Amino acid sequence: MSQPTRLVAGNWKMNGAAGALREAHALAESLAKEPARARVALFPPAILIHRMAEQVKGSGVQVGAQDCHPESSGAYTGDLSAEMLHEAGARLVILGHSERRTGYRESDADVAAKVQAALRAGLEPVVCAGESLTQRDAGQALEVVAAQLQGSLPDSLDGLPFAIAYEPVWAIGTGRTPTVEQVEAVHGRIHDLLTARFSNGASVPVLYGGSVKPSNAAELLHARGVDGALVGGASLKAHDFLPIIRAA
Ligand code: PGA
């Protein structure tokens, strides 16, 4: 069974106007000169996907979306379908990020429906899961993350490329990170779950996300079972994101 291909993903969230495209350009230029060992993907706000995809063409950097609607079209004001995002140039999509699970009350079933939509449109899903601080303190991290993933991953993923991001909610944007032992325990549980459920489970990358920055990237990225990172704040500037990519 092949090893997971490492992936470093930059989630821009609702940051970055058109001027920020110069950061993507700088990143692509640097990676074109000196290719990274890991796959690299940027997830800008949806309105920048098309321009960014054009801009990084040929550099190896892939572009993704931060969410999609489960339906392919219809009366869903303000929403974007997986097909639209694919047409704009997205090749991956983040689904079930805790900011959507919390802010938009997305359930595991909602996330699973979006994963189906992504597969229908040919987008590679990056499915997120993570425990709250209360759940961590109650000793429930492993079971919460496993239950979220069981509910969010449809069987139809079998044999197809996808990635998982373990993002403890209390580590996102806070500067706090779990210990290497805590990360390894959760990643081990996720790898077990993937191998048990999917024929290609052993080759699915499991990324760590939550306050990854240049100073802690090497430690987190080299923890056992960590196959890359999902990076928020530190992915907005090429000079912060590049050392993280190089550490992978
Ligand atoms: P952060 O965000 O790196 O800013 O903590 C990570 C994420 O939410 O994907």
PDB file of C-alpha atoms and ligand atoms in Angstrom:
ATOM      1  CA  MET A   1       0.000   0.000   0.000  1.00  0.00           C
ATOM      2  CA  SER A   2       1.458   3.335  -1.004  1.00  0.00           C
ATOM      3  CA  GLN A   3       2.397   5.987   1.543  1.00  0.00           C
ATOM      4  CA  PRO A   4       0.267   9.149   1.613  1.00  0.00           C
ATOM      5  CA  THR A   5       1.558  11.951  -0.609  1.00  0.00           C
ATOM      6  CA  ARG A   6       2.288  14.872   1.680  1.00  0.00           C
ATOM      7  CA  LEU A   7       0.097  17.947   1.254  1.00  0.00           C
ATOM      8  CA  VAL A   8       0.478  21.476   2.589  1.00  0.00           C
ATOM      9  CA  ALA A   9      -2.708  23.488   2.208  1.00  0.00           C
ATOM     10  CA  GLY A  10      -3.203  27.215   2.788  1.00  0.00           C
ATOM     11  CA  ASN A  11      -6.697  28.236   3.880  1.00  0.00           C
ATOM     12  CA  TRP A  12      -7.067  31.981   3.328  1.00  0.00           C
ATOM     13  CA  LYS A  13     -10.576  32.022   4.854  1.00  0.00           C
ATOM     14  CA  MET A  14     -12.286  35.416   4.230  1.00  0.00           C
ATOM     15  CA  ASN A  15      -8.941  37.192   3.757  1.00  0.00           C
ATOM     16  CA  GLY A  16      -7.122  38.474   0.749  1.00  0.00           C
ATOM     17  CA  ALA A  17      -8.458  40.912  -1.822  1.00  0.00           C
ATOM     18  CA  ALA A  18      -7.124  40.923  -5.395  1.00  0.00           C
ATOM     19  CA  GLY A  19      -3.842  42.478  -4.191  1.00  0.00           C
ATOM     20  CA  ALA A  20      -3.127  39.296  -2.278  1.00  0.00           C
ATOM     21  CA  LEU A  21      -2.700  37.438  -5.560  1.00  0.00           C
ATOM     22  CA  ARG A  22       0.864  38.714  -5.527  1.00  0.00           C
ATOM     23  CA  GLU A  23       1.477  36.376  -2.578  1.00  0.00           C
ATOM     24  CA  ALA A  24       0.291  33.414  -4.665  1.00  0.00           C
ATOM     25  CA  HIS A  25       2.522  34.607  -7.469  1.00  0.00           C
ATOM     26  CA  ALA A  26       5.561  34.840  -5.179  1.00  0.00           C
ATOM     27  CA  LEU A  27       4.855  31.379  -3.828  1.00  0.00           C
ATOM     28  CA  ALA A  28       4.449  29.858  -7.291  1.00  0.00           C
ATOM     29  CA  GLU A  29       7.674  31.510  -8.485  1.00  0.00           C
ATOM     30  CA  SER A  30       9.669  30.198  -5.590  1.00  0.00           C
ATOM     31  CA  LEU A  31       8.257  26.680  -5.937  1.00  0.00           C
ATOM     32  CA  ALA A  32       8.846  26.670  -9.681  1.00  0.00           C
ATOM     33  CA  LYS A  33      12.535  27.430  -8.982  1.00  0.00           C
ATOM     34  CA  GLU A  34      12.873  24.976  -6.137  1.00  0.00           C
ATOM     35  CA  PRO A  35      10.042  22.437  -6.092  1.00  0.00           C
ATOM     36  CA  ALA A  36       8.663  21.358  -2.732  1.00  0.00           C
ATOM     37  CA  ARG A  37       8.650  17.744  -1.574  1.00  0.00           C
ATOM     38  CA  ALA A  38       4.981  18.090  -0.637  1.00  0.00           C
ATOM     39  CA  ARG A  39       2.002  18.940  -2.827  1.00  0.00           C
ATOM     40  CA  VAL A  40       0.940  22.534  -2.253  1.00  0.00           C
ATOM     41  CA  ALA A  41      -2.574  23.948  -2.499  1.00  0.00           C
ATOM     42  CA  LEU A  42      -4.050  27.379  -1.809  1.00  0.00           C
ATOM     43  CA  PHE A  43      -7.700  27.940  -0.858  1.00  0.00           C
ATOM     44  CA  PRO A  44      -8.515  31.622  -1.481  1.00  0.00           C
ATOM     45  CA  PRO A  45     -11.946  33.264  -1.240  1.00  0.00           C
ATOM     46  CA  ALA A  46     -14.040  31.880  -4.113  1.00  0.00           C
ATOM     47  CA  ILE A  47     -13.952  35.056  -6.197  1.00  0.00           C
ATOM     48  CA  LEU A  48     -10.169  34.744  -6.497  1.00  0.00           C
ATOM     49  CA  ILE A  49     -10.115  31.076  -7.553  1.00  0.00           C
ATOM     50  CA  HIS A  50     -10.234  31.726 -11.272  1.00  0.00           C
ATOM     51  CA  ARG A  51      -7.526  34.375 -11.328  1.00  0.00           C
ATOM     52  CA  MET A  52      -5.310  32.481  -8.924  1.00  0.00           C
ATOM     53  CA  ALA A  53      -5.618  29.266 -10.932  1.00  0.00           C
ATOM     54  CA  GLU A  54      -4.527  31.158 -14.062  1.00  0.00           C
ATOM     55  CA  GLN A  55      -1.696  32.789 -12.181  1.00  0.00           C
ATOM     56  CA  VAL A  56      -0.140  29.659 -10.681  1.00  0.00           C
ATOM     57  CA  LYS A  57      -0.582  27.522 -13.799  1.00  0.00           C
ATOM     58  CA  GLY A  58       2.476  25.350 -14.448  1.00  0.00           C
ATOM     59  CA  SER A  59       3.976  25.951 -10.987  1.00  0.00           C
ATOM     60  CA  GLY A  60       2.547  22.793  -9.425  1.00  0.00           C
ATOM     61  CA  VAL A  61       0.536  24.840  -6.910  1.00  0.00           C
ATOM     62  CA  GLN A  62      -3.100  23.736  -6.909  1.00  0.00           C
ATOM     63  CA  VAL A  63      -6.095  25.905  -6.086  1.00  0.00           C
ATOM     64  CA  GLY A  64      -9.083  24.865  -4.019  1.00  0.00           C
ATOM     65  CA  ALA A  65     -12.353  26.150  -2.593  1.00  0.00           C
ATOM     66  CA  GLN A  66     -13.286  26.541   1.076  1.00  0.00           C
ATOM     67  CA  ASP A  67     -16.794  25.052   0.846  1.00  0.00           C
ATOM     68  CA  CYS A  68     -19.432  24.023  -1.692  1.00  0.00           C
ATOM     69  CA  HIS A  69     -23.182  23.474  -1.836  1.00  0.00           C
ATOM     70  CA  PRO A  70     -24.442  19.874  -2.049  1.00  0.00           C
ATOM     71  CA  GLU A  71     -26.609  20.576  -5.122  1.00  0.00           C
ATOM     72  CA  SER A  72     -25.202  21.280  -8.576  1.00  0.00           C
ATOM     73  CA  SER A  73     -27.558  24.232  -9.294  1.00  0.00           C
ATOM     74  CA  GLY A  74     -30.843  25.747  -8.181  1.00  0.00           C
ATOM     75  CA  ALA A  75     -32.481  28.384  -6.000  1.00  0.00           C
ATOM     76  CA  TYR A  76     -29.785  28.701  -3.346  1.00  0.00           C
ATOM     77  CA  THR A  77     -29.054  32.397  -3.086  1.00  0.00           C
ATOM     78  CA  GLY A  78     -25.451  33.161  -2.280  1.00  0.00           C
ATOM     79  CA  ASP A  79     -24.196  29.611  -2.661  1.00  0.00           C
ATOM     80  CA  LEU A  80     -21.724  28.034  -5.088  1.00  0.00           C
ATOM     81  CA  SER A  81     -21.862  24.489  -6.423  1.00  0.00           C
ATOM     82  CA  ALA A  82     -18.931  22.120  -6.675  1.00  0.00           C
ATOM     83  CA  GLU A  83     -19.330  22.167 -10.453  1.00  0.00           C
ATOM     84  CA  MET A  84     -19.036  25.978 -10.549  1.00  0.00           C
ATOM     85  CA  LEU A  85     -15.926  25.886  -8.403  1.00  0.00           C
ATOM     86  CA  HIS A  86     -14.384  23.226 -10.613  1.00  0.00           C
ATOM     87  CA  GLU A  87     -15.143  25.273 -13.712  1.00  0.00           C
ATOM     88  CA  ALA A  88     -13.460  28.282 -12.077  1.00  0.00           C
ATOM     89  CA  GLY A  89     -10.249  26.270 -11.630  1.00  0.00           C
ATOM     90  CA  ALA A  90     -10.603  24.643  -8.199  1.00  0.00           C
ATOM     91  CA  ARG A  91      -9.301  21.088  -7.941  1.00  0.00           C
ATOM     92  CA  LEU A  92      -9.834  20.540  -4.205  1.00  0.00           C
ATOM     93  CA  VAL A  93     -12.380  21.679  -1.643  1.00  0.00           C
ATOM     94  CA  ILE A  94     -12.201  22.015   2.144  1.00  0.00           C
ATOM     95  CA  LEU A  95     -15.337  20.556   3.738  1.00  0.00           C
ATOM     96  CA  GLY A  96     -16.532  20.489   7.328  1.00  0.00           C
ATOM     97  CA  HIS A  97     -14.146  23.154   8.610  1.00  0.00           C
ATOM     98  CA  SER A  98     -15.012  23.887  12.246  1.00  0.00           C
ATOM     99  CA  GLU A  99     -15.830  27.504  11.346  1.00  0.00           C
ATOM    100  CA  ARG A 100     -18.633  26.121   9.152  1.00  0.00           C
ATOM    101  CA  ARG A 101     -19.650  23.369  11.539  1.00  0.00           C
ATOM    102  CA  THR A 102     -20.003  25.991  14.279  1.00  0.00           C
ATOM    103  CA  GLY A 103     -21.001  29.137  12.389  1.00  0.00           C
ATOM    104  CA  TYR A 104     -23.450  27.456   9.980  1.00  0.00           C
ATOM    105  CA  ARG A 105     -24.401  24.468  12.139  1.00  0.00           C
ATOM    106  CA  GLU A 106     -23.166  22.020   9.520  1.00  0.00           C
ATOM    107  CA  SER A 107     -23.768  18.468  10.683  1.00  0.00           C
ATOM    108  CA  ASP A 108     -21.735  15.402   9.752  1.00  0.00           C
ATOM    109  CA  ALA A 109     -24.558  14.473   7.349  1.00  0.00           C
ATOM    110  CA  ASP A 110     -24.333  17.930   5.699  1.00  0.00           C
ATOM    111  CA  VAL A 111     -20.596  17.472   5.282  1.00  0.00           C
ATOM    112  CA  ALA A 112     -21.088  13.984   3.804  1.00  0.00           C
ATOM    113  CA  ALA A 113     -23.575  15.418   1.268  1.00  0.00           C
ATOM    114  CA  LYS A 114     -21.010  18.043   0.291  1.00  0.00           C
ATOM    115  CA  VAL A 115     -18.353  15.358  -0.090  1.00  0.00           C
ATOM    116  CA  GLN A 116     -20.704  13.567  -2.524  1.00  0.00           C
ATOM    117  CA  ALA A 117     -21.096  16.838  -4.433  1.00  0.00           C
ATOM    118  CA  ALA A 118     -17.337  17.309  -4.587  1.00  0.00           C
ATOM    119  CA  LEU A 119     -16.851  13.803  -5.977  1.00  0.00           C
ATOM    120  CA  ARG A 120     -19.611  14.372  -8.535  1.00  0.00           C
ATOM    121  CA  ALA A 121     -17.786  17.491  -9.762  1.00  0.00           C
ATOM    122  CA  GLY A 122     -14.293  15.966  -9.713  1.00  0.00           C
ATOM    123  CA  LEU A 123     -13.048  17.982  -6.713  1.00  0.00           C
ATOM    124  CA  GLU A 124     -10.776  16.310  -4.157  1.00  0.00           C
ATOM    125  CA  PRO A 125     -12.311  16.757  -0.695  1.00  0.00           C
ATOM    126  CA  VAL A 126     -10.218  17.798   2.312  1.00  0.00           C
ATOM    127  CA  VAL A 127     -12.491  16.826   5.198  1.00  0.00           C
ATOM    128  CA  CYS A 128     -11.908  18.497   8.571  1.00  0.00           C
ATOM    129  CA  ALA A 129     -12.640  17.238  12.063  1.00  0.00           C
ATOM    130  CA  GLY A 130     -11.574  18.325  15.520  1.00  0.00           C
ATOM    131  CA  GLU A 131     -12.627  18.447  19.140  1.00  0.00           C
ATOM    132  CA  SER A 132     -13.536  21.487  21.244  1.00  0.00           C
ATOM    133  CA  LEU A 133     -11.557  22.385  24.356  1.00  0.00           C
ATOM    134  CA  THR A 134     -14.362  21.058  26.584  1.00  0.00           C
ATOM    135  CA  GLN A 135     -14.265  17.743  24.733  1.00  0.00           C
ATOM    136  CA  ARG A 136     -10.455  17.619  24.942  1.00  0.00           C
ATOM    137  CA  ASP A 137     -10.541  18.341  28.687  1.00  0.00           C
ATOM    138  CA  ALA A 138     -13.181  15.637  29.160  1.00  0.00           C
ATOM    139  CA  GLY A 139     -10.841  13.101  27.521  1.00  0.00           C
ATOM    140  CA  GLN A 140     -13.134  12.707  24.502  1.00  0.00           C
ATOM    141  CA  ALA A 141     -10.876  13.944  21.690  1.00  0.00           C
ATOM    142  CA  LEU A 142     -10.310  10.575  20.018  1.00  0.00           C
ATOM    143  CA  GLU A 143     -13.920   9.480  20.055  1.00  0.00           C
ATOM    144  CA  VAL A 144     -15.262  12.893  18.957  1.00  0.00           C
ATOM    145  CA  VAL A 145     -12.906  13.081  15.975  1.00  0.00           C
ATOM    146  CA  ALA A 146     -13.572   9.467  14.984  1.00  0.00           C
ATOM    147  CA  ALA A 147     -17.351   9.949  15.200  1.00  0.00           C
ATOM    148  CA  GLN A 148     -17.190  13.173  13.142  1.00  0.00           C
ATOM    149  CA  LEU A 149     -15.205  11.433  10.443  1.00  0.00           C
ATOM    150  CA  GLN A 150     -17.368   8.299  10.380  1.00  0.00           C
ATOM    151  CA  GLY A 151     -20.392  10.549   9.811  1.00  0.00           C
ATOM    152  CA  SER A 152     -18.738  12.920   7.358  1.00  0.00           C
ATOM    153  CA  LEU A 153     -17.088  10.394   5.039  1.00  0.00           C
ATOM    154  CA  PRO A 154     -19.468   8.630   2.643  1.00  0.00           C
ATOM    155  CA  ASP A 155     -18.593   5.105   1.447  1.00  0.00           C
ATOM    156  CA  SER A 156     -18.411   6.456  -2.100  1.00  0.00           C
ATOM    157  CA  LEU A 157     -14.966   7.905  -1.264  1.00  0.00           C
ATOM    158  CA  ASP A 158     -13.539   4.412  -1.526  1.00  0.00           C
ATOM    159  CA  GLY A 159     -10.676   4.257  -3.989  1.00  0.00           C
ATOM    160  CA  LEU A 160     -10.779   8.002  -4.704  1.00  0.00           C
ATOM    161  CA  PRO A 161      -8.265  10.681  -3.711  1.00  0.00           C
ATOM    162  CA  PHE A 162      -9.188  12.660  -0.594  1.00  0.00           C
ATOM    163  CA  ALA A 163      -7.479  14.088   2.477  1.00  0.00           C
ATOM    164  CA  ILE A 164      -8.343  14.564   6.143  1.00  0.00           C
ATOM    165  CA  ALA A 165      -7.420  17.544   8.292  1.00  0.00           C
ATOM    166  CA  TYR A 166      -7.318  17.121  12.064  1.00  0.00           C
ATOM    167  CA  GLU A 167      -7.944  20.581  13.475  1.00  0.00           C
ATOM    168  CA  PRO A 168      -8.523  20.870  17.221  1.00  0.00           C
ATOM    169  CA  VAL A 169     -11.004  23.769  17.449  1.00  0.00           C
ATOM    170  CA  TRP A 170      -9.133  25.301  20.388  1.00  0.00           C
ATOM    171  CA  ALA A 171      -5.907  25.475  18.347  1.00  0.00           C
ATOM    172  CA  ILE A 172      -7.375  27.354  15.368  1.00  0.00           C
ATOM    173  CA  GLY A 173      -6.216  30.961  15.268  1.00  0.00           C
ATOM    174  CA  THR A 174      -5.289  30.902  18.957  1.00  0.00           C
ATOM    175  CA  GLY A 175      -1.533  30.336  18.851  1.00  0.00           C
ATOM    176  CA  ARG A 176      -2.066  27.244  21.020  1.00  0.00           C
ATOM    177  CA  THR A 177      -1.120  23.815  19.704  1.00  0.00           C
ATOM    178  CA  PRO A 178      -1.502  20.302  21.060  1.00  0.00           C
ATOM    179  CA  THR A 179       1.580  18.393  22.157  1.00  0.00           C
ATOM    180  CA  VAL A 180       3.237  16.061  19.675  1.00  0.00           C
ATOM    181  CA  GLU A 181       1.912  13.117  21.743  1.00  0.00           C
ATOM    182  CA  GLN A 182      -1.653  14.450  21.488  1.00  0.00           C
ATOM    183  CA  VAL A 183      -1.300  14.954  17.726  1.00  0.00           C
ATOM    184  CA  GLU A 184       0.163  11.483  17.240  1.00  0.00           C
ATOM    185  CA  ALA A 185      -2.643   9.855  19.232  1.00  0.00           C
ATOM    186  CA  VAL A 186      -5.368  11.464  17.132  1.00  0.00           C
ATOM    187  CA  HIS A 187      -3.589  10.905  13.814  1.00  0.00           C
ATOM    188  CA  GLY A 188      -3.035   7.254  14.728  1.00  0.00           C
ATOM    189  CA  ARG A 189      -6.759   6.861  15.440  1.00  0.00           C
ATOM    190  CA  ILE A 190      -7.650   8.528  12.122  1.00  0.00           C
ATOM    191  CA  HIS A 191      -5.252   6.351  10.132  1.00  0.00           C
ATOM    192  CA  ASP A 192      -6.751   3.237  11.783  1.00  0.00           C
ATOM    193  CA  LEU A 193     -10.248   4.372  10.890  1.00  0.00           C
ATOM    194  CA  LEU A 194      -9.286   5.117   7.283  1.00  0.00           C
ATOM    195  CA  THR A 195      -7.516   1.797   6.814  1.00  0.00           C
ATOM    196  CA  ALA A 196     -10.460  -0.098   8.283  1.00  0.00           C
ATOM    197  CA  ARG A 197     -13.039   1.630   6.076  1.00  0.00           C
ATOM    198  CA  PHE A 198     -11.424   2.391   2.733  1.00  0.00           C
ATOM    199  CA  SER A 199      -9.436   0.177   0.374  1.00  0.00           C
ATOM    200  CA  ASN A 200      -7.078   3.121  -0.256  1.00  0.00           C
ATOM    201  CA  GLY A 201      -7.190   4.242   3.406  1.00  0.00           C
ATOM    202  CA  ALA A 202      -3.458   3.780   3.972  1.00  0.00           C
ATOM    203  CA  SER A 203      -2.618   6.282   1.255  1.00  0.00           C
ATOM    204  CA  VAL A 204      -4.989   9.049   2.441  1.00  0.00           C
ATOM    205  CA  PRO A 205      -2.972  11.984   3.853  1.00  0.00           C
ATOM    206  CA  VAL A 206      -3.960  13.172   7.323  1.00  0.00           C
ATOM    207  CA  LEU A 207      -3.018  16.825   7.792  1.00  0.00           C
ATOM    208  CA  TYR A 208      -2.643  18.675  11.069  1.00  0.00           C
ATOM    209  CA  GLY A 209      -4.203  22.160  11.286  1.00  0.00           C
ATOM    210  CA  GLY A 210      -4.370  24.824  13.993  1.00  0.00           C
ATOM    211  CA  SER A 211      -1.811  27.590  14.602  1.00  0.00           C
ATOM    212  CA  VAL A 212       0.863  26.061  12.357  1.00  0.00           C
ATOM    213  CA  LYS A 213       3.594  28.663  11.815  1.00  0.00           C
ATOM    214  CA  PRO A 214       7.213  28.641  10.620  1.00  0.00           C
ATOM    215  CA  SER A 215       8.524  28.179  14.183  1.00  0.00           C
ATOM    216  CA  ASN A 216       6.483  25.053  15.013  1.00  0.00           C
ATOM    217  CA  ALA A 217       6.037  23.545  11.525  1.00  0.00           C
ATOM    218  CA  ALA A 218       8.945  21.091  11.657  1.00  0.00           C
ATOM    219  CA  GLU A 219       7.893  19.637  15.005  1.00  0.00           C
ATOM    220  CA  LEU A 220       4.224  19.233  14.044  1.00  0.00           C
ATOM    221  CA  LEU A 221       4.892  18.053  10.489  1.00  0.00           C
ATOM    222  CA  HIS A 222       7.335  15.392  11.616  1.00  0.00           C
ATOM    223  CA  ALA A 223       5.041  13.924  14.244  1.00  0.00           C
ATOM    224  CA  ARG A 224       4.132  10.300  13.523  1.00  0.00           C
ATOM    225  CA  GLY A 225       1.076   9.995  11.290  1.00  0.00           C
ATOM    226  CA  VAL A 226       1.155  13.648  10.178  1.00  0.00           C
ATOM    227  CA  ASP A 227       1.209  13.844   6.375  1.00  0.00           C
ATOM    228  CA  GLY A 228       1.038  17.598   5.940  1.00  0.00           C
ATOM    229  CA  ALA A 229      -0.644  20.722   7.276  1.00  0.00           C
ATOM    230  CA  LEU A 230      -3.719  22.871   6.824  1.00  0.00           C
ATOM    231  CA  VAL A 231      -2.524  26.382   7.526  1.00  0.00           C
ATOM    232  CA  GLY A 232      -4.698  29.440   8.077  1.00  0.00           C
ATOM    233  CA  GLY A 233      -3.115  32.736   9.140  1.00  0.00           C
ATOM    234  CA  ALA A 234       0.437  31.778   8.210  1.00  0.00           C
ATOM    235  CA  SER A 235      -0.558  30.922   4.622  1.00  0.00           C
ATOM    236  CA  LEU A 236      -1.491  34.505   3.730  1.00  0.00           C
ATOM    237  CA  LYS A 237       2.089  35.662   3.150  1.00  0.00           C
ATOM    238  CA  ALA A 238       4.488  33.713   0.954  1.00  0.00           C
ATOM    239  CA  HIS A 239       7.395  34.423   3.329  1.00  0.00           C
ATOM    240  CA  ASP A 240       5.540  32.688   6.194  1.00  0.00           C
ATOM    241  CA  PHE A 241       4.008  29.893   4.129  1.00  0.00           C
ATOM    242  CA  LEU A 242       7.183  28.910   2.261  1.00  0.00           C
ATOM    243  CA  PRO A 243       9.191  27.787   5.308  1.00  0.00           C
ATOM    244  CA  ILE A 244       6.194  25.678   6.389  1.00  0.00           C
ATOM    245  CA  ILE A 245       6.064  24.076   2.934  1.00  0.00           C
ATOM    246  CA  ARG A 246       9.822  23.473   3.057  1.00  0.00           C
ATOM    247  CA  ALA A 247       9.483  21.824   6.468  1.00  0.00           C
ATOM    248  CA  ALA A 248       7.002  19.253   5.142  1.00  0.00           C
TER     249      ALA A 248
HETATM  250  P1  PGA B   1      -4.821  28.859  11.723  1.00  0.00           P
HETATM  251  O1  PGA B   1      -6.098  28.213  10.975  1.00  0.00           O
HETATM  252  O2  PGA B   1      -3.592  28.263  11.068  1.00  0.00           O
HETATM  253  O3  PGA B   1      -4.937  30.333  11.486  1.00  0.00           O
HETATM  254  O4  PGA B   1      -4.919  28.468  13.151  1.00  0.00           O
HETATM  255  C1  PGA B   1      -6.098  26.871  10.544  1.00  0.00           C
HETATM  256  C2  PGA B   1      -7.415  26.560   9.883  1.00  0.00           C
HETATM  257  O5  PGA B   1      -8.463  26.950  10.391  1.00  0.00           O
HETATM  258  O6  PGA B   1      -7.455  25.894   8.829  1.00  0.00           O
END
